[in-house]
Tab-separated table of N, CA, C and O in Angstrom:
chain	number	residue	atom	x	y	z
A	12	MET	N	-41.320	-17.912	-61.281
A	12	MET	CA	-41.784	-19.166	-61.828
A	12	MET	C	-41.753	-20.230	-60.737
A	12	MET	O	-40.963	-20.170	-59.810
A	13	ALA	N	-42.555	-21.229	-60.910
A	13	ALA	CA	-42.709	-22.262	-59.893
A	13	ALA	C	-41.435	-23.079	-59.688
A	13	ALA	O	-41.193	-23.594	-58.615
A	14	ASP	N	-40.589	-23.197	-60.716
A	14	ASP	CA	-39.406	-24.037	-60.584
A	14	ASP	C	-38.220	-23.304	-59.957
A	14	ASP	O	-37.151	-23.846	-59.835
A	15	GLY	N	-38.389	-22.029	-59.589
A	15	GLY	CA	-37.335	-21.290	-58.927
A	15	GLY	C	-36.351	-20.615	-59.864
A	15	GLY	O	-35.475	-19.899	-59.423
A	16	ALA	N	-36.450	-20.813	-61.170
A	16	ALA	CA	-35.551	-20.177	-62.126
A	16	ALA	C	-35.956	-18.714	-62.290
A	16	ALA	O	-37.083	-18.330	-62.018
A	17	ASP	N	-34.997	-17.897	-62.741
A	17	ASP	CA	-35.320	-16.507	-63.021
A	17	ASP	C	-36.402	-16.442	-64.084
A	17	ASP	O	-36.377	-17.213	-65.050
A	18	PRO	N	-37.355	-15.516	-63.928
A	18	PRO	CA	-38.421	-15.434	-64.927
A	18	PRO	C	-37.874	-14.954	-66.264
A	18	PRO	O	-36.903	-14.194	-66.304
A	19	PRO	N	-38.464	-15.415	-67.359
A	19	PRO	CA	-37.994	-14.956	-68.668
A	19	PRO	C	-38.309	-13.480	-68.848
A	19	PRO	O	-39.284	-12.968	-68.307
A	20	VAL	N	-37.452	-12.799	-69.595
A	20	VAL	CA	-37.717	-11.413	-69.934
A	20	VAL	C	-38.907	-11.378	-70.892
A	20	VAL	O	-39.797	-10.568	-70.775
A	21	ARG	N	-38.919	-12.303	-71.852
A	21	ARG	CA	-40.065	-12.448	-72.753
A	21	ARG	C	-40.066	-13.873	-73.291
A	21	ARG	O	-39.075	-14.583	-73.220
A	22	PHE	N	-41.220	-14.282	-73.825
A	22	PHE	CA	-41.310	-15.602	-74.420
A	22	PHE	C	-42.173	-15.520	-75.667
A	22	PHE	O	-42.993	-14.621	-75.813
A	23	ALA	N	-41.961	-16.453	-76.570
A	23	ALA	CA	-42.748	-16.526	-77.799
A	23	ALA	C	-42.946	-17.989	-78.157
A	23	ALA	O	-42.004	-18.779	-78.094
A	24	VAL	N	-44.160	-18.342	-78.509
A	24	VAL	CA	-44.435	-19.700	-78.977
A	24	VAL	C	-43.913	-19.794	-80.405
A	24	VAL	O	-44.292	-19.014	-81.275
A	25	VAL	N	-43.006	-20.743	-80.638
A	25	VAL	CA	-42.394	-20.952	-81.947
A	25	VAL	C	-43.221	-21.936	-82.765
A	25	VAL	O	-43.380	-21.782	-83.967
A	26	HIS	N	-43.767	-22.951	-82.086
A	26	HIS	CA	-44.550	-23.998	-82.756
A	26	HIS	C	-45.522	-24.582	-81.741
A	26	HIS	O	-45.174	-24.754	-80.576
A	27	GLU	N	-46.721	-24.900	-82.214
A	27	GLU	CA	-47.680	-25.577	-81.347
A	27	GLU	C	-48.568	-26.478	-82.191
A	27	GLU	O	-49.051	-26.075	-83.239
A	28	SER	N	-48.712	-27.713	-81.726
A	28	SER	CA	-49.583	-28.682	-82.384
A	28	SER	C	-50.197	-29.566	-81.310
A	28	SER	O	-49.943	-29.375	-80.120
A	29	ALA	N	-50.949	-30.555	-81.717
A	29	ALA	CA	-51.547	-31.484	-80.762
A	29	ALA	C	-50.481	-32.341	-80.074
A	29	ALA	O	-50.708	-32.863	-78.990
A	30	ARG	N	-49.285	-32.476	-80.672
A	30	ARG	CA	-48.233	-33.338	-80.123
A	30	ARG	C	-47.105	-32.602	-79.425
A	30	ARG	O	-46.331	-33.201	-78.691
A	31	SER	N	-46.957	-31.283	-79.658
A	31	SER	CA	-45.860	-30.570	-79.002
A	31	SER	C	-46.069	-29.057	-79.014
A	31	SER	O	-46.799	-28.525	-79.838
A	32	ARG	N	-45.383	-28.406	-78.076
A	32	ARG	CA	-45.331	-26.945	-78.008
A	32	ARG	C	-43.869	-26.571	-77.840
A	32	ARG	O	-43.165	-27.119	-76.983
A	33	VAL	N	-43.390	-25.626	-78.660
A	33	VAL	CA	-42.016	-25.157	-78.585
A	33	VAL	C	-42.055	-23.656	-78.308
A	33	VAL	O	-42.708	-22.912	-79.038
A	34	THR	N	-41.346	-23.244	-77.258
A	34	THR	CA	-41.354	-21.849	-76.832
A	34	THR	C	-39.922	-21.349	-76.737
A	34	THR	O	-39.030	-22.068	-76.285
A	35	ARG	N	-39.698	-20.094	-77.162
A	35	ARG	CA	-38.390	-19.447	-76.999
A	35	ARG	C	-38.497	-18.528	-75.784
A	35	ARG	O	-39.350	-17.645	-75.736
A	36	LEU	N	-37.639	-18.739	-74.787
A	36	LEU	CA	-37.588	-17.906	-73.594
A	36	LEU	C	-36.360	-17.010	-73.689
A	36	LEU	O	-35.235	-17.510	-73.769
A	37	SER	N	-36.569	-15.727	-73.687
A	37	SER	CA	-35.455	-14.770	-73.744
A	37	SER	C	-35.246	-14.187	-72.363
A	37	SER	O	-36.137	-13.554	-71.807
A	38	ARG	N	-34.076	-14.432	-71.828
A	38	ARG	CA	-33.687	-13.894	-70.521
A	38	ARG	C	-32.637	-12.825	-70.745
A	38	ARG	O	-32.127	-12.659	-71.841
A	39	ALA	N	-32.292	-12.146	-69.697
A	39	ALA	CA	-31.296	-11.081	-69.803
A	39	ALA	C	-29.946	-11.621	-70.283
A	39	ALA	O	-29.240	-10.949	-71.037
A	40	ASP	N	-29.605	-12.864	-69.880
A	40	ASP	CA	-28.275	-13.395	-70.185
A	40	ASP	C	-28.231	-14.397	-71.335
A	40	ASP	O	-27.161	-14.674	-71.864
A	41	ARG	N	-29.388	-14.968	-71.714
A	41	ARG	CA	-29.374	-15.945	-72.814
A	41	ARG	C	-30.800	-16.277	-73.241
A	41	ARG	O	-31.764	-15.908	-72.589
A	42	THR	N	-30.871	-17.027	-74.327
A	42	THR	CA	-32.157	-17.459	-74.861
A	42	THR	C	-32.209	-18.973	-74.836
A	42	THR	O	-31.231	-19.647	-75.165
A	43	LEU	N	-33.350	-19.512	-74.423
A	43	LEU	CA	-33.548	-20.958	-74.325
A	43	LEU	C	-34.748	-21.373	-75.168
A	43	LEU	O	-35.668	-20.588	-75.376
A	44	ILE	N	-34.727	-22.618	-75.602
A	44	ILE	CA	-35.860	-23.222	-76.278
A	44	ILE	C	-36.426	-24.283	-75.335
A	44	ILE	O	-35.682	-25.122	-74.826
A	45	VAL	N	-37.730	-24.247	-75.107
A	45	VAL	CA	-38.388	-25.226	-74.250
A	45	VAL	C	-39.349	-26.025	-75.122
A	45	VAL	O	-40.247	-25.458	-75.740
A	46	LYS	N	-39.127	-27.321	-75.200
A	46	LYS	CA	-39.967	-28.216	-75.999
A	46	LYS	C	-40.788	-29.076	-75.056
A	46	LYS	O	-40.232	-29.774	-74.205
A	47	GLU	N	-42.109	-29.020	-75.215
A	47	GLU	CA	-43.016	-29.781	-74.358
A	47	GLU	C	-43.794	-30.790	-75.205
A	47	GLU	O	-44.665	-30.394	-75.972
A	48	PRO	N	-43.481	-32.061	-75.108
A	48	PRO	CA	-44.309	-33.059	-75.781
A	48	PRO	C	-45.701	-33.061	-75.150
A	48	PRO	O	-45.838	-32.909	-73.937
A	49	LEU	N	-46.718	-33.215	-75.963
A	49	LEU	CA	-48.104	-33.232	-75.500
A	49	LEU	C	-48.760	-34.532	-75.931
A	49	LEU	O	-48.298	-35.198	-76.850
A	50	GLY	N	-49.849	-34.880	-75.292
A	50	GLY	CA	-50.604	-36.063	-75.674
A	50	GLY	C	-50.362	-37.227	-74.736
A	50	GLY	O	-49.567	-37.155	-73.794
A	51	SER	N	-51.051	-38.317	-75.032
A	51	SER	CA	-51.021	-39.480	-74.131
A	51	SER	C	-49.650	-40.140	-74.023
A	51	SER	O	-49.325	-40.724	-72.998
A	52	ASP	N	-48.821	-40.053	-75.053
A	52	ASP	CA	-47.494	-40.672	-75.012
A	52	ASP	C	-46.375	-39.655	-74.761
A	52	ASP	O	-45.211	-39.935	-75.012
A	53	ALA	N	-46.721	-38.480	-74.250
A	53	ALA	CA	-45.739	-37.408	-74.048
A	53	ALA	C	-44.580	-37.846	-73.167
A	53	ALA	O	-43.427	-37.543	-73.466
A	54	GLY	N	-44.864	-38.556	-72.085
A	54	GLY	CA	-43.808	-38.979	-71.161
A	54	GLY	C	-42.766	-39.862	-71.813
A	54	GLY	O	-41.563	-39.657	-71.636
A	55	SER	N	-43.200	-40.837	-72.584
A	55	SER	CA	-42.240	-41.743	-73.225
A	55	SER	C	-41.460	-41.017	-74.325
A	55	SER	O	-40.257	-41.246	-74.475
A	56	ARG	N	-42.105	-40.126	-75.056
A	56	ARG	CA	-41.396	-39.352	-76.089
A	56	ARG	C	-40.368	-38.426	-75.450
A	56	ARG	O	-39.260	-38.263	-75.961
A	57	LEU	N	-40.726	-37.819	-74.321
A	57	LEU	CA	-39.811	-36.942	-73.606
A	57	LEU	C	-38.576	-37.710	-73.140
A	57	LEU	O	-37.443	-37.266	-73.349
A	58	ARG	N	-38.768	-38.862	-72.524
A	58	ARG	CA	-37.637	-39.673	-72.052
A	58	ARG	C	-36.749	-40.114	-73.213
A	58	ARG	O	-35.522	-40.068	-73.120
A	59	HIS	N	-37.360	-40.535	-74.321
A	59	HIS	CA	-36.595	-40.999	-75.479
A	59	HIS	C	-35.767	-39.863	-76.074
A	59	HIS	O	-34.564	-40.008	-76.322
A	60	GLU	N	-36.391	-38.711	-76.321
A	60	GLU	CA	-35.659	-37.596	-76.926
A	60	GLU	C	-34.554	-37.088	-76.006
A	60	GLU	O	-33.451	-36.792	-76.462
A	61	THR	N	-34.819	-37.015	-74.715
A	61	THR	CA	-33.796	-36.572	-73.772
A	61	THR	C	-32.612	-37.529	-73.777
A	61	THR	O	-31.451	-37.098	-73.782
A	62	ALA	N	-32.872	-38.828	-73.796
A	62	ALA	CA	-31.793	-39.824	-73.824
A	62	ALA	C	-30.951	-39.686	-75.090
A	62	ALA	O	-29.717	-39.746	-75.028
A	63	ILE	N	-31.597	-39.481	-76.226
A	63	ILE	CA	-30.858	-39.316	-77.491
A	63	ILE	C	-30.005	-38.055	-77.443
A	63	ILE	O	-28.824	-38.055	-77.826
A	64	LEU	N	-30.583	-36.941	-76.972
A	64	LEU	CA	-29.827	-35.687	-76.896
A	64	LEU	C	-28.656	-35.786	-75.926
A	64	LEU	O	-27.601	-35.191	-76.163
A	65	GLU	N	-28.816	-36.535	-74.847
A	65	GLU	CA	-27.690	-36.765	-73.921
A	65	GLU	C	-26.548	-37.485	-74.647
A	65	GLU	O	-25.381	-37.140	-74.473
A	66	ARG	N	-26.893	-38.493	-75.441
A	66	ARG	CA	-25.875	-39.259	-76.165
A	66	ARG	C	-25.183	-38.423	-77.233
A	66	ARG	O	-24.025	-38.660	-77.564
A	67	LEU	N	-25.893	-37.426	-77.780
A	67	LEU	CA	-25.342	-36.595	-78.853
A	67	LEU	C	-24.775	-35.271	-78.342
A	67	LEU	O	-24.422	-34.402	-79.131
A	68	ARG	N	-24.672	-35.128	-77.025
A	68	ARG	CA	-24.159	-33.885	-76.447
A	68	ARG	C	-22.769	-33.590	-77.005
A	68	ARG	O	-21.902	-34.461	-77.035
A	69	GLY	N	-22.590	-32.353	-77.488
A	69	GLY	CA	-21.300	-31.925	-78.019
A	69	GLY	C	-21.119	-32.147	-79.506
A	69	GLY	O	-20.141	-31.674	-80.080
A	70	VAL	N	-22.030	-32.851	-80.162
A	70	VAL	CA	-21.918	-33.095	-81.602
A	70	VAL	C	-22.380	-31.840	-82.349
A	70	VAL	O	-23.477	-31.331	-82.110
A	71	ALA	N	-21.538	-31.342	-83.230
A	71	ALA	CA	-21.862	-30.140	-83.997
A	71	ALA	C	-23.096	-30.379	-84.864
A	71	ALA	O	-23.280	-31.461	-85.421
A	72	GLY	N	-23.937	-29.367	-84.961
A	72	GLY	CA	-25.119	-29.453	-85.804
A	72	GLY	C	-26.323	-30.103	-85.155
A	72	GLY	O	-27.372	-30.232	-85.774
A	73	VAL	N	-26.181	-30.537	-83.894
A	73	VAL	CA	-27.270	-31.184	-83.171
A	73	VAL	C	-27.738	-30.243	-82.061
A	73	VAL	O	-26.917	-29.619	-81.389
A	74	ALA	N	-29.050	-30.127	-81.887
A	74	ALA	CA	-29.586	-29.323	-80.783
A	74	ALA	C	-28.953	-29.780	-79.480
A	74	ALA	O	-28.786	-30.980	-79.246
A	75	GLN	N	-28.581	-28.824	-78.640
A	75	GLN	CA	-27.873	-29.141	-77.403
A	75	GLN	C	-28.738	-28.858	-76.184
A	75	GLN	O	-29.374	-27.799	-76.094
A	76	LEU	N	-28.755	-29.800	-75.262
A	76	LEU	CA	-29.442	-29.582	-74.000
A	76	LEU	C	-28.789	-28.402	-73.280
A	76	LEU	O	-27.561	-28.275	-73.277
A	77	ALA	N	-29.603	-27.550	-72.697
A	77	ALA	CA	-29.080	-26.392	-71.972
A	77	ALA	C	-28.588	-26.831	-70.597
A	77	ALA	O	-29.098	-27.782	-70.014
A	78	ASP	N	-27.587	-26.146	-70.103
A	78	ASP	CA	-27.127	-26.379	-68.735
A	78	ASP	C	-28.063	-25.601	-67.818
A	78	ASP	O	-27.741	-24.510	-67.350
A	79	GLU	N	-29.213	-26.155	-67.641
A	79	GLU	CA	-30.325	-25.508	-66.945
A	79	GLU	C	-31.076	-26.593	-66.197
A	79	GLU	O	-31.226	-27.705	-66.707
A	80	PRO	N	-31.569	-26.310	-65.011
A	80	PRO	CA	-32.374	-27.330	-64.331
A	80	PRO	C	-33.556	-27.734	-65.224
A	80	PRO	O	-34.176	-26.864	-65.849
A	81	PRO	N	-33.834	-29.019	-65.324
A	81	PRO	CA	-34.945	-29.441	-66.185
A	81	PRO	C	-36.269	-28.916	-65.666
A	81	PRO	O	-36.456	-28.731	-64.465
A	82	ARG	N	-37.173	-28.657	-66.578
A	82	ARG	CA	-38.535	-28.259	-66.238
A	82	ARG	C	-39.404	-29.489	-66.415
A	82	ARG	O	-39.307	-30.171	-67.435
A	83	GLU	N	-40.226	-29.768	-65.451
A	83	GLU	CA	-41.058	-30.967	-65.502
A	83	GLU	C	-41.871	-31.003	-66.793
A	83	GLU	O	-42.519	-30.029	-67.167
A	84	GLY	N	-41.778	-32.134	-67.501
A	84	GLY	CA	-42.556	-32.329	-68.715
A	84	GLY	C	-42.003	-31.652	-69.945
A	84	GLY	O	-42.699	-31.543	-70.956
A	85	SER	N	-40.735	-31.203	-69.900
A	85	SER	CA	-40.184	-30.517	-71.068
A	85	SER	C	-38.684	-30.751	-71.202
A	85	SER	O	-38.024	-31.228	-70.282
A	86	ILE	N	-38.181	-30.395	-72.357
A	86	ILE	CA	-36.759	-30.447	-72.665
A	86	ILE	C	-36.308	-29.007	-72.831
A	86	ILE	O	-36.942	-28.238	-73.561
A	87	VAL	N	-35.216	-28.609	-72.175
A	87	VAL	CA	-34.696	-27.247	-72.291
A	87	VAL	C	-33.423	-27.307	-73.130
A	87	VAL	O	-32.480	-28.015	-72.800
A	88	LEU	N	-33.426	-26.546	-74.227
A	88	LEU	CA	-32.329	-26.548	-75.190
A	88	LEU	C	-31.688	-25.180	-75.285
A	88	LEU	O	-32.361	-24.149	-75.097
A	89	ALA	N	-30.401	-25.150	-75.621
A	89	ALA	CA	-29.724	-23.894	-75.920
A	89	ALA	C	-30.278	-23.402	-77.253
A	89	ALA	O	-30.451	-24.184	-78.192
A	90	ASP	N	-30.569	-22.120	-77.355
A	90	ASP	CA	-31.082	-21.553	-78.601
A	90	ASP	C	-29.937	-21.425	-79.592
A	90	ASP	O	-28.907	-20.824	-79.290
A	91	ALA	N	-30.099	-21.992	-80.766
A	91	ALA	CA	-29.065	-21.960	-81.793
A	91	ALA	C	-29.148	-20.716	-82.663
A	91	ALA	O	-28.357	-20.541	-83.584
A	92	GLY	N	-30.119	-19.848	-82.413
A	92	GLY	CA	-30.230	-18.608	-83.186
A	92	GLY	C	-31.537	-18.534	-83.955
A	92	GLY	O	-32.423	-19.370	-83.802
A	93	ASP	N	-31.625	-17.518	-84.793
A	93	ASP	CA	-32.866	-17.218	-85.509
A	93	ASP	C	-33.050	-17.997	-86.812
A	93	ASP	O	-34.101	-17.918	-87.428
A	94	ARG	N	-32.058	-18.733	-87.248
A	94	ARG	CA	-32.199	-19.472	-88.507
A	94	ARG	C	-33.174	-20.615	-88.358
A	94	ARG	O	-33.235	-21.285	-87.332
A	95	THR	N	-33.955	-20.865	-89.392
A	95	THR	CA	-34.900	-21.960	-89.390
A	95	THR	C	-34.317	-23.147	-90.139
A	95	THR	O	-33.302	-23.010	-90.844
A	96	LEU	N	-34.950	-24.306	-90.034
A	96	LEU	CA	-34.469	-25.486	-90.739
A	96	LEU	C	-34.472	-25.289	-92.248
A	96	LEU	O	-33.613	-25.813	-92.951
A	97	THR	N	-35.426	-24.543	-92.779
A	97	THR	CA	-35.484	-24.324	-94.230
A	97	THR	C	-34.335	-23.456	-94.723
A	97	THR	O	-33.984	-23.520	-95.885
A	98	GLU	N	-33.757	-22.635	-93.829
A	98	GLU	CA	-32.615	-21.821	-94.218
A	98	GLU	C	-31.352	-22.643	-94.205
A	98	GLU	O	-30.370	-22.353	-94.770
């Protein structure tokens, strides 16, 4: 990959719309969620969400930023598992 990270073993698009794309990257050692805001205001939404997640780091029940080098234009999160919000 261009960012120098180990390539994913596999990936799957979890959600895609005009405003965002969410992908699950499965590596040999762990699974990550990559959220990419899309559209004309993607940059400001990315900065806002990243700032909020930084402030909520360590709070139970909140998506956690992964200890992973950031990927340009996206947020990298630790995968919380296969459960969906409706479950």
